[in-house]
Amino acid sequence: SYHLYLANYNAELNEPEQAYAEAKIANDLEAYDPKLEVLLARMAIETGDTVEGATFVKNYYKSNPINSEAKLLLPRQAFYEGNYKEAHKLVRDGLKVDSLNENGWQTAFAVYRQVDSVRKAIESGYRLISLDSTRVKYYDQLAGLFNSIGDSSTSNMLLSKSYQLRPTMDKLL
């Protein structure tokens, strides 16, 4: 269907709100695509839809209980719903299945930070950097964590690396 095409296209362009809106229309029109379920679940998470999105995430997991991505979307949904204890358990279980999943480690970082497990949040932050050392966001969030616990030296070192990775406008002038 046209809406399914637009949903996938917008997802590729990293426009989750538009992708999610089109995927929901495709779902309402009962378009068939084996990847529609995962697209709906991913976009629900990326847009922070904790109401209708929870249904999509849970349906995706029910259909794919051994799929590591499905297992790692559940803790994110629990986190967005404020169920931090459940998110903590689910992310730990999910990362046992897929220890290289960046979204899983991103969720782990947020969950551990929320439940005041600083050591585990730091480990998660460094794991994210080891998985993608070019992602500015990972350095920034880990720097923020170190700053919040009073370790300005490590925070400044991470921010320095973050600024080195940022493209500068000087090259365009």
CSV table of N, CA and C in Angstrom, one decimal:
chain,number,residue,atom,x,y,z
A,1,SER,N,0.8,-1.2,0.0
A,1,SER,CA,0.0,0.0,0.0
A,1,SER,C,0.9,1.2,0.0
A,2,TYR,N,0.3,2.3,-0.5
A,2,TYR,CA,1.0,3.6,-0.5
A,2,TYR,C,1.4,4.1,0.8
A,3,HIS,N,0.6,3.9,1.9
A,3,HIS,CA,0.9,4.4,3.2
A,3,HIS,C,2.1,3.5,3.8
A,4,LEU,N,2.1,2.3,3.5
A,4,LEU,CA,3.2,1.4,3.9
A,4,LEU,C,4.5,1.9,3.3
A,5,TYR,N,4.5,2.2,2.0
A,5,TYR,CA,5.7,2.7,1.3
A,5,TYR,C,6.1,4.0,2.0
A,6,LEU,N,5.2,4.9,2.3
A,6,LEU,CA,5.6,6.2,2.9
A,6,LEU,C,6.1,5.9,4.3
A,7,ALA,N,5.6,5.0,5.0
A,7,ALA,CA,6.1,4.7,6.4
A,7,ALA,C,7.5,4.2,6.3
A,8,ASN,N,7.8,3.3,5.5
A,8,ASN,CA,9.2,2.8,5.3
A,8,ASN,C,10.1,3.9,4.8
A,9,TYR,N,9.7,4.7,3.9
A,9,TYR,CA,10.5,5.8,3.4
A,9,TYR,C,10.8,6.8,4.5
A,10,ASN,N,9.8,7.2,5.3
A,10,ASN,CA,10.0,8.2,6.3
A,10,ASN,C,10.9,7.6,7.4
A,11,ALA,N,10.8,6.3,7.7
A,11,ALA,CA,11.6,5.6,8.7
A,11,ALA,C,13.1,5.7,8.2
A,12,GLU,N,13.3,5.5,6.9
A,12,GLU,CA,14.7,5.5,6.4
A,12,GLU,C,15.2,6.9,6.5
A,13,LEU,N,14.4,7.9,6.3
A,13,LEU,CA,14.8,9.3,6.4
A,13,LEU,C,14.9,9.8,7.9
A,14,ASN,N,14.7,8.9,8.8
A,14,ASN,CA,14.8,9.2,10.3
A,14,ASN,C,13.8,10.2,10.6
A,15,GLU,N,12.6,10.1,10.2
A,15,GLU,CA,11.4,10.9,10.5
A,15,GLU,C,10.4,10.1,11.2
A,16,PRO,N,10.6,9.7,12.5
A,16,PRO,CA,9.7,8.7,13.1
A,16,PRO,C,8.2,9.2,13.2
A,17,GLU,N,8.0,10.5,13.4
A,17,GLU,CA,6.6,10.9,13.6
A,17,GLU,C,5.8,10.6,12.3
A,18,GLN,N,6.4,11.0,11.1
A,18,GLN,CA,5.7,10.8,9.9
A,18,GLN,C,5.6,9.3,9.6
A,19,ALA,N,6.7,8.5,9.8
A,19,ALA,CA,6.7,7.1,9.6
A,19,ALA,C,5.6,6.4,10.4
A,20,TYR,N,5.5,6.8,11.7
A,20,TYR,CA,4.5,6.2,12.6
A,20,TYR,C,3.1,6.5,12.1
A,21,ALA,N,2.9,7.7,11.7
A,21,ALA,CA,1.5,8.1,11.3
A,21,ALA,C,1.1,7.3,10.0
A,22,GLU,N,2.0,7.1,9.1
A,22,GLU,CA,1.7,6.4,7.9
A,22,GLU,C,1.6,4.9,8.2
A,23,ALA,N,2.4,4.4,9.1
A,23,ALA,CA,2.3,2.9,9.5
A,23,ALA,C,1.0,2.6,10.1
A,24,LYS,N,0.5,3.6,11.0
A,24,LYS,CA,-0.8,3.4,11.6
A,24,LYS,C,-1.9,3.4,10.6
A,25,ILE,N,-1.8,4.2,9.6
A,25,ILE,CA,-2.8,4.2,8.5
A,25,ILE,C,-2.8,2.9,7.8
A,26,ALA,N,-1.6,2.5,7.4
A,26,ALA,CA,-1.4,1.2,6.7
A,26,ALA,C,-2.0,0.0,7.6
A,27,ASN,N,-1.8,0.1,8.9
A,27,ASN,CA,-2.3,-0.9,9.8
A,27,ASN,C,-3.8,-0.9,9.8
A,28,ASP,N,-4.4,0.3,9.9
A,28,ASP,CA,-5.8,0.5,9.9
A,28,ASP,C,-6.5,-0.1,8.6
A,29,LEU,N,-5.7,0.1,7.5
A,29,LEU,CA,-6.2,-0.4,6.2
A,29,LEU,C,-5.9,-1.9,6.0
A,30,GLU,N,-5.3,-2.5,7.0
A,30,GLU,CA,-5.0,-3.9,7.0
A,30,GLU,C,-4.0,-4.3,5.9
A,31,ALA,N,-3.0,-3.4,5.6
A,31,ALA,CA,-2.0,-3.7,4.6
A,31,ALA,C,-1.2,-4.8,5.1
A,32,TYR,N,-0.8,-5.7,4.2
A,32,TYR,CA,0.0,-6.8,4.6
A,32,TYR,C,1.5,-6.6,4.3
A,33,ASP,N,2.2,-6.7,5.3
A,33,ASP,CA,3.7,-6.6,5.2
A,33,ASP,C,4.2,-7.3,6.5
A,34,PRO,N,5.1,-8.3,6.4
A,34,PRO,CA,5.6,-8.9,7.6
A,34,PRO,C,6.4,-8.0,8.5
A,35,LYS,N,6.9,-6.9,7.9
A,35,LYS,CA,7.7,-5.9,8.7
A,35,LYS,C,6.9,-4.8,9.3
A,36,LEU,N,5.6,-4.8,9.0
A,36,LEU,CA,4.7,-3.7,9.5
A,36,LEU,C,4.7,-3.7,11.0
A,37,GLU,N,4.6,-4.9,11.6
A,37,GLU,CA,4.5,-5.0,13.0
A,37,GLU,C,5.8,-4.4,13.7
A,38,VAL,N,6.9,-4.7,13.2
A,38,VAL,CA,8.2,-4.2,13.8
A,38,VAL,C,8.3,-2.7,13.6
A,39,LEU,N,7.9,-2.2,12.4
A,39,LEU,CA,7.9,-0.8,12.1
A,39,LEU,C,7.0,0.0,13.1
A,40,LEU,N,5.8,-0.5,13.3
A,40,LEU,CA,4.9,0.1,14.3
A,40,LEU,C,5.5,0.1,15.7
A,41,ALA,N,6.1,-1.0,16.1
A,41,ALA,CA,6.7,-1.1,17.4
A,41,ALA,C,7.9,-0.1,17.5
A,42,ARG,N,8.7,-0.1,16.6
A,42,ARG,CA,9.9,0.8,16.6
A,42,ARG,C,9.5,2.3,16.6
A,43,MET,N,8.6,2.6,15.7
A,43,MET,CA,8.1,4.0,15.7
A,43,MET,C,7.4,4.5,16.9
A,44,ALA,N,6.6,3.5,17.5
A,44,ALA,CA,5.9,3.8,18.8
A,44,ALA,C,7.0,4.2,19.8
A,45,ILE,N,8.0,3.5,19.9
A,45,ILE,CA,9.1,3.8,20.9
A,45,ILE,C,9.8,5.1,20.5
A,46,GLU,N,10.1,5.3,19.3
A,46,GLU,CA,10.9,6.5,18.9
A,46,GLU,C,10.1,7.7,19.1
A,47,THR,N,8.7,7.6,19.0
A,47,THR,CA,7.9,8.8,19.2
A,47,THR,C,7.4,9.0,20.6
A,48,GLY,N,7.7,7.9,21.4
A,48,GLY,CA,7.3,8.0,22.8
A,48,GLY,C,5.8,7.8,23.0
A,49,ASP,N,5.2,7.1,22.1
A,49,ASP,CA,3.7,6.8,22.3
A,49,ASP,C,3.5,5.6,23.3
A,50,THR,N,3.2,6.0,24.5
A,50,THR,CA,3.1,5.0,25.5
A,50,THR,C,1.7,4.4,25.6
A,51,VAL,N,0.7,5.0,25.0
A,51,VAL,CA,-0.6,4.5,25.1
A,51,VAL,C,-0.9,3.5,24.0
A,52,GLU,N,-1.1,4.0,22.7
A,52,GLU,CA,-1.4,3.1,21.6
A,52,GLU,C,-0.1,2.3,21.3
A,53,GLY,N,1.0,2.9,21.4
A,53,GLY,CA,2.3,2.2,21.1
A,53,GLY,C,2.5,1.0,21.9
A,54,ALA,N,2.1,1.0,23.2
A,54,ALA,CA,2.3,-0.2,24.0
A,54,ALA,C,1.7,-1.4,23.4
A,55,THR,N,0.6,-1.3,22.8
A,55,THR,CA,-0.1,-2.4,22.1
A,55,THR,C,0.8,-2.9,21.0
A,56,PHE,N,1.3,-2.0,20.2
A,56,PHE,CA,2.2,-2.4,19.0
A,56,PHE,C,3.4,-3.2,19.5
A,57,VAL,N,4.0,-2.6,20.6
A,57,VAL,CA,5.2,-3.3,21.1
A,57,VAL,C,4.9,-4.7,21.6
A,58,LYS,N,3.9,-4.7,22.4
A,58,LYS,CA,3.5,-6.0,23.0
A,58,LYS,C,3.1,-7.1,21.9
A,59,ASN,N,2.4,-6.6,20.9
A,59,ASN,CA,2.0,-7.5,19.8
A,59,ASN,C,3.2,-8.0,19.1
A,60,TYR,N,4.1,-7.1,18.8
A,60,TYR,CA,5.4,-7.5,18.2
A,60,TYR,C,6.1,-8.6,19.0
A,61,TYR,N,6.2,-8.3,20.3
A,61,TYR,CA,6.9,-9.3,21.1
A,61,TYR,C,6.1,-10.7,21.1
A,62,LYS,N,4.8,-10.6,21.3
A,62,LYS,CA,4.0,-11.9,21.3
A,62,LYS,C,4.2,-12.7,20.0
A,63,SER,N,4.3,-12.0,18.9
A,63,SER,CA,4.5,-12.6,17.6
A,63,SER,C,6.0,-13.1,17.4
A,64,ASN,N,6.9,-12.5,18.1
A,64,ASN,CA,8.3,-12.8,18.0
A,64,ASN,C,9.0,-12.9,19.3
A,65,PRO,N,8.6,-13.8,20.2
A,65,PRO,CA,9.2,-13.9,21.5
A,65,PRO,C,10.7,-14.2,21.6
A,66,ILE,N,11.2,-14.8,20.6
A,66,ILE,CA,12.6,-15.1,20.7
A,66,ILE,C,13.5,-14.1,19.9
A,67,ASN,N,12.8,-13.1,19.3
A,67,ASN,CA,13.6,-12.1,18.5
A,67,ASN,C,14.2,-11.1,19.5
A,68,SER,N,15.5,-10.9,19.4
A,68,SER,CA,16.2,-10.0,20.3
A,68,SER,C,15.7,-8.6,20.2
A,69,GLU,N,15.4,-8.1,19.1
A,69,GLU,CA,14.9,-6.7,18.9
A,69,GLU,C,13.5,-6.6,19.7
A,70,ALA,N,12.7,-7.6,19.5
A,70,ALA,CA,11.4,-7.5,20.2
A,70,ALA,C,11.6,-7.5,21.7
A,71,LYS,N,12.6,-8.4,22.2
A,71,LYS,CA,12.9,-8.4,23.6
A,71,LYS,C,13.4,-7.1,24.1
A,72,LEU,N,14.1,-6.4,23.3
A,72,LEU,CA,14.7,-5.1,23.8
A,72,LEU,C,13.8,-3.9,23.5
A,73,LEU,N,12.7,-4.1,22.8
A,73,LEU,CA,11.7,-3.0,22.8
A,73,LEU,C,10.8,-3.0,24.0
A,74,LEU,N,10.6,-4.1,24.6
A,74,LEU,CA,9.8,-4.2,25.8
A,74,LEU,C,10.3,-3.3,27.0
A,75,PRO,N,11.6,-3.4,27.3
A,75,PRO,CA,12.1,-2.6,28.4
A,75,PRO,C,12.0,-1.1,28.1
A,76,ARG,N,12.2,-0.7,26.8
A,76,ARG,CA,12.0,0.7,26.5
A,76,ARG,C,10.6,1.1,26.7
A,77,GLN,N,9.7,0.3,26.3
A,77,GLN,CA,8.3,0.7,26.6
A,77,GLN,C,8.0,0.8,28.1
A,78,ALA,N,8.5,-0.2,28.8
A,78,ALA,CA,8.3,-0.2,30.3
A,78,ALA,C,8.9,1.1,30.9
A,79,PHE,N,10.1,1.5,30.4
A,79,PHE,CA,10.8,2.7,30.9
A,79,PHE,C,9.9,3.9,30.6
A,80,TYR,N,9.4,4.0,29.4
A,80,TYR,CA,8.6,5.2,29.0
A,80,TYR,C,7.3,5.2,29.8
A,81,GLU,N,6.8,4.1,30.3
A,81,GLU,CA,5.6,4.0,31.1
A,81,GLU,C,5.9,4.3,32.6
A,82,GLY,N,7.2,4.4,32.9
A,82,GLY,CA,7.6,4.6,34.3
A,82,GLY,C,7.7,3.4,35.1
A,83,ASN,N,7.7,2.2,34.5
A,83,ASN,CA,7.9,1.0,35.2
A,83,ASN,C,9.4,0.6,35.2
A,84,TYR,N,10.1,1.3,36.0
A,84,TYR,CA,11.6,1.2,36.0
A,84,TYR,C,12.1,-0.1,36.5
A,85,LYS,N,11.4,-0.7,37.5
A,85,LYS,CA,11.9,-2.0,38.0
A,85,LYS,C,11.7,-3.1,36.9
A,86,GLU,N,10.6,-3.1,36.2
A,86,GLU,CA,10.3,-4.0,35.1
A,86,GLU,C,11.3,-3.7,34.0
A,87,ALA,N,11.5,-2.5,33.7
A,87,ALA,CA,12.4,-2.1,32.6
A,87,ALA,C,13.8,-2.6,32.9
A,88,HIS,N,14.2,-2.5,34.2
A,88,HIS,CA,15.5,-3.0,34.6
A,88,HIS,C,15.7,-4.5,34.4
A,89,LYS,N,14.7,-5.2,34.8
A,89,LYS,CA,14.7,-6.7,34.6
A,89,LYS,C,14.7,-7.1,33.1
A,90,LEU,N,13.8,-6.4,32.3
A,90,LEU,CA,13.7,-6.8,30.9
A,90,LEU,C,14.9,-6.4,30.1
A,91,VAL,N,15.5,-5.3,30.4
A,91,VAL,CA,16.7,-4.9,29.6
A,91,VAL,C,17.9,-5.8,30.0
A,92,ARG,N,18.0,-6.2,31.2
A,92,ARG,CA,19.1,-7.2,31.6
A,92,ARG,C,18.9,-8.5,30.8
A,93,ASP,N,17.6,-9.0,30.8
A,93,ASP,CA,17.3,-10.2,30.1
A,93,ASP,C,17.6,-10.1,28.6
A,94,GLY,N,17.1,-9.0,28.0
A,94,GLY,CA,17.3,-8.7,26.6
A,94,GLY,C,18.7,-8.6,26.2
A,95,LEU,N,19.5,-8.0,27.0
A,95,LEU,CA,21.0,-7.9,26.6
A,95,LEU,C,21.7,-9.2,26.7
A,96,LYS,N,21.2,-10.1,27.5
A,96,LYS,CA,21.8,-11.4,27.5
A,96,LYS,C,21.6,-12.1,26.2
A,97,VAL,N,20.5,-11.8,25.5
A,97,VAL,CA,20.3,-12.4,24.2
A,97,VAL,C,21.0,-11.7,23.1
A,98,ASP,N,21.1,-10.4,23.2
A,98,ASP,CA,21.8,-9.6,22.1
A,98,ASP,C,22.6,-8.5,22.8
A,99,SER,N,23.9,-8.9,23.1
A,99,SER,CA,24.7,-7.9,23.8
A,99,SER,C,25.3,-6.8,22.9
A,100,LEU,N,25.0,-6.8,21.6
A,100,LEU,CA,25.6,-5.8,20.7
A,100,LEU,C,24.5,-4.9,20.2
A,101,ASN,N,23.3,-4.9,20.8
A,101,ASN,CA,22.2,-4.1,20.3
A,101,ASN,C,22.3,-2.7,20.9
A,102,GLU,N,22.6,-1.7,20.1
A,102,GLU,CA,22.8,-0.3,20.6
A,102,GLU,C,21.5,0.2,21.3
A,103,ASN,N,20.4,0.0,20.7
A,103,ASN,CA,19.1,0.4,21.3
A,103,ASN,C,18.9,-0.2,22.7
A,104,GLY,N,19.3,-1.4,22.8
A,104,GLY,CA,19.3,-2.1,24.1
A,104,GLY,C,20.2,-1.4,25.2
A,105,TRP,N,21.4,-1.1,24.7
A,105,TRP,CA,22.3,-0.4,25.6
A,105,TRP,C,21.9,1.0,25.9
A,106,GLN,N,21.3,1.7,25.0
A,106,GLN,CA,20.7,3.0,25.2
A,106,GLN,C,19.6,2.9,26.3
A,107,THR,N,18.8,1.9,26.2
A,107,THR,CA,17.7,1.7,27.2
A,107,THR,C,18.4,1.4,28.5
A,108,ALA,N,19.4,0.6,28.5
A,108,ALA,CA,20.1,0.2,29.8
A,108,ALA,C,20.6,1.4,30.4
A,109,PHE,N,21.3,2.3,29.6
A,109,PHE,CA,21.8,3.5,30.2
A,109,PHE,C,20.8,4.4,30.9
A,110,ALA,N,19.6,4.6,30.2
A,110,ALA,CA,18.6,5.4,30.8
A,110,ALA,C,18.0,4.7,32.0
A,111,VAL,N,17.8,3.4,31.9
A,111,VAL,CA,17.2,2.7,33.1
A,111,VAL,C,18.1,2.7,34.3
A,112,TYR,N,19.4,2.4,34.1
A,112,TYR,CA,20.3,2.4,35.2
A,112,TYR,C,20.5,3.8,35.8
A,113,ARG,N,20.4,4.8,35.0
A,113,ARG,CA,20.5,6.2,35.5
A,113,ARG,C,19.3,6.5,36.3
A,114,GLN,N,18.1,6.1,35.8
A,114,GLN,CA,16.9,6.3,36.6
A,114,GLN,C,16.8,5.6,37.9
A,115,VAL,N,17.3,4.4,38.0
A,115,VAL,CA,17.3,3.6,39.2
A,115,VAL,C,18.5,3.8,40.1
A,116,ASP,N,19.3,4.9,39.8
A,116,ASP,CA,20.5,5.3,40.5
A,116,ASP,C,21.5,4.2,40.6
A,117,SER,N,21.7,3.4,39.6
A,117,SER,CA,22.8,2.4,39.5
A,117,SER,C,23.9,3.1,38.6
A,118,VAL,N,24.6,4.0,39.2
A,118,VAL,CA,25.6,4.8,38.5
A,118,VAL,C,26.7,3.9,37.8
A,119,ARG,N,27.2,2.9,38.6
A,119,ARG,CA,28.2,2.1,38.0
A,119,ARG,C,27.7,1.4,36.7
A,120,LYS,N,26.5,0.8,36.8
A,120,LYS,CA,26.0,0.1,35.6
A,120,LYS,C,25.7,1.1,34.5
A,121,ALA,N,25.2,2.3,34.8
A,121,ALA,CA,25.0,3.4,33.8
A,121,ALA,C,26.3,3.7,33.1
A,122,ILE,N,27.3,3.9,33.9
A,122,ILE,CA,28.6,4.2,33.3
A,122,ILE,C,29.1,3.0,32.4
A,123,GLU,N,28.9,1.8,32.8
A,123,GLU,CA,29.3,0.7,32.0
A,123,GLU,C,28.5,0.7,30.7
A,124,SER,N,27.2,1.0,30.8
A,124,SER,CA,26.3,1.0,29.6
A,124,SER,C,26.8,2.1,28.7
A,125,GLY,N,27.1,3.3,29.2
A,125,GLY,CA,27.6,4.4,28.4
A,125,GLY,C,28.9,4.1,27.7
A,126,TYR,N,29.8,3.4,28.3
A,126,TYR,CA,31.0,3.1,27.7
A,126,TYR,C,30.8,1.9,26.6
A,127,ARG,N,29.8,1.1,26.9
A,127,ARG,CA,29.5,0.0,26.0
A,127,ARG,C,28.9,0.7,24.7
A,128,LEU,N,28.1,1.7,24.8
A,128,LEU,CA,27.6,2.4,23.7
A,128,LEU,C,28.7,3.0,22.8
A,129,ILE,N,29.6,3.6,23.5
A,129,ILE,CA,30.8,4.2,22.8
A,129,ILE,C,31.6,3.2,22.1
A,130,SER,N,31.7,2.0,22.7
A,130,SER,CA,32.5,0.9,22.0
A,130,SER,C,31.7,0.4,20.8
A,131,LEU,N,30.4,0.4,20.9
A,131,LEU,CA,29.6,0.0,19.7
A,131,LEU,C,29.6,1.0,18.6
A,132,ASP,N,29.6,2.3,18.9
A,132,ASP,CA,29.6,3.3,17.9
A,132,ASP,C,30.4,4.5,18.4
A,133,SER,N,31.7,4.5,18.1
A,133,SER,CA,32.6,5.6,18.7
A,133,SER,C,32.4,6.9,17.9
A,134,THR,N,31.5,7.0,17.0
A,134,THR,CA,31.3,8.2,16.2
A,134,THR,C,30.1,9.0,16.6
A,135,ARG,N,29.3,8.4,17.5
A,135,ARG,CA,28.0,9.0,17.9
A,135,ARG,C,28.2,10.0,19.0
A,136,VAL,N,28.1,11.3,18.7
A,136,VAL,CA,28.3,12.4,19.6
A,136,VAL,C,27.4,12.2,20.8
A,137,LYS,N,26.1,11.8,20.6
A,137,LYS,CA,25.1,11.7,21.7
A,137,LYS,C,25.6,10.8,22.8
A,138,TYR,N,26.4,9.7,22.5
A,138,TYR,CA,26.8,8.8,23.5
A,138,TYR,C,27.9,9.5,24.5
A,139,TYR,N,28.8,10.3,23.9
A,139,TYR,CA,29.8,11.0,24.7
A,139,TYR,C,29.1,12.0,25.5
A,140,ASP,N,28.1,12.8,24.9
A,140,ASP,CA,27.4,13.8,25.7
A,140,ASP,C,26.6,13.3,26.9
A,141,GLN,N,25.9,12.2,26.7
A,141,GLN,CA,25.1,11.6,27.8
A,141,GLN,C,26.0,11.1,28.9
A,142,LEU,N,27.1,10.4,28.5
A,142,LEU,CA,28.0,9.9,29.5
A,142,LEU,C,28.7,11.1,30.2
A,143,ALA,N,29.1,12.1,29.5
A,143,ALA,CA,29.7,13.3,30.1
A,143,ALA,C,28.7,13.9,31.1
A,144,GLY,N,27.4,14.0,30.8
A,144,GLY,CA,26.4,14.5,31.7
A,144,GLY,C,26.3,13.7,33.0
A,145,LEU,N,26.4,12.4,32.8
A,145,LEU,CA,26.4,11.5,34.0
A,145,LEU,C,27.6,11.7,34.9
A,146,PHE,N,28.8,11.8,34.3
A,146,PHE,CA,30.0,12.1,35.1
A,146,PHE,C,29.9,13.4,35.8
A,147,ASN,N,29.3,14.4,35.1
A,147,ASN,CA,29.2,15.7,35.7
A,147,ASN,C,28.2,15.7,36.8
A,148,SER,N,27.2,14.9,36.7
A,148,SER,CA,26.2,14.9,37.8
A,148,SER,C,26.7,14.2,39.0
A,149,ILE,N,27.7,13.4,38.9
A,149,ILE,CA,28.3,12.7,40.1
A,149,ILE,C,29.6,13.5,40.6
A,150,GLY,N,29.9,14.6,40.0
A,150,GLY,CA,31.0,15.4,40.4
A,150,GLY,C,32.3,15.1,39.8
A,151,ASP,N,32.4,14.3,38.8
A,151,ASP,CA,33.6,13.9,38.1
A,151,ASP,C,33.8,14.8,36.9
A,152,SER,N,34.2,16.1,37.1
A,152,SER,CA,34.3,17.0,36.0
A,152,SER,C,35.5,16.7,35.1
A,153,SER,N,36.5,16.1,35.6
A,153,SER,CA,37.6,15.7,34.8
A,153,SER,C,37.2,14.7,33.7
A,154,THR,N,36.6,13.7,34.0
A,154,THR,CA,36.1,12.7,33.0
A,154,THR,C,35.0,13.3,32.1
A,155,SER,N,34.2,14.1,32.7
A,155,SER,CA,33.1,14.8,32.0
A,155,SER,C,33.7,15.6,30.9
A,156,ASN,N,34.7,16.4,31.2
A,156,ASN,CA,35.4,17.3,30.3
A,156,ASN,C,36.1,16.6,29.2
A,157,MET,N,36.7,15.4,29.6
A,157,MET,CA,37.4,14.6,28.6
A,157,MET,C,36.4,14.1,27.5
A,158,LEU,N,35.3,13.6,28.0
A,158,LEU,CA,34.2,13.1,27.1
A,158,LEU,C,33.6,14.2,26.2
A,159,LEU,N,33.4,15.4,26.8
A,159,LEU,CA,32.9,16.5,26.1
A,159,LEU,C,33.9,16.9,25.0
A,160,SER,N,35.2,16.9,25.3
A,160,SER,CA,36.2,17.2,24.4
A,160,SER,C,36.2,16.3,23.2
A,161,LYS,N,36.0,15.0,23.4
A,161,LYS,CA,35.9,14.0,22.3
A,161,LYS,C,34.6,14.3,21.5
A,162,SER,N,33.5,14.6,22.2
A,162,SER,CA,32.3,14.9,21.6
A,162,SER,C,32.4,16.1,20.6
A,163,TYR,N,33.1,17.1,21.0
A,163,TYR,CA,33.3,18.3,20.2
A,163,TYR,C,34.2,18.0,19.0
A,164,GLN,N,35.1,17.1,19.2
A,164,GLN,CA,36.0,16.7,18.1
A,164,GLN,C,35.2,16.0,17.0
A,165,LEU,N,34.2,15.3,17.4
A,165,LEU,CA,33.4,14.5,16.4
A,165,LEU,C,32.3,15.4,15.7
A,166,ARG,N,32.0,16.5,16.2
A,166,ARG,CA,31.0,17.4,15.6
A,166,ARG,C,31.5,18.1,14.4
A,167,PRO,N,30.7,18.0,13.3
A,167,PRO,CA,31.1,18.8,12.1
A,167,PRO,C,31.1,20.3,12.4
A,168,THR,N,32.0,21.0,11.9
A,168,THR,CA,32.0,22.5,12.1
A,168,THR,C,31.5,23.2,10.9
A,169,MET,N,31.0,24.4,11.2
A,169,MET,CA,30.5,25.2,10.1
A,169,MET,C,31.6,25.9,9.4
A,170,ASP,N,32.8,26.0,10.0
A,170,ASP,CA,34.0,26.7,9.5
A,170,ASP,C,34.3,26.1,8.1
A,171,LYS,N,34.2,24.8,7.9
A,171,LYS,CA,34.5,24.2,6.7
A,171,LYS,C,33.6,24.6,5.5
A,172,LEU,N,32.4,25.1,5.9
A,172,LEU,CA,31.5,25.5,4.9
A,172,LEU,C,31.6,26.9,4.5
A,173,LEU,N,32.3,27.7,5.3
A,173,LEU,CA,32.4,29.2,5.0
A,173,LEU,C,33.5,29.5,4.1
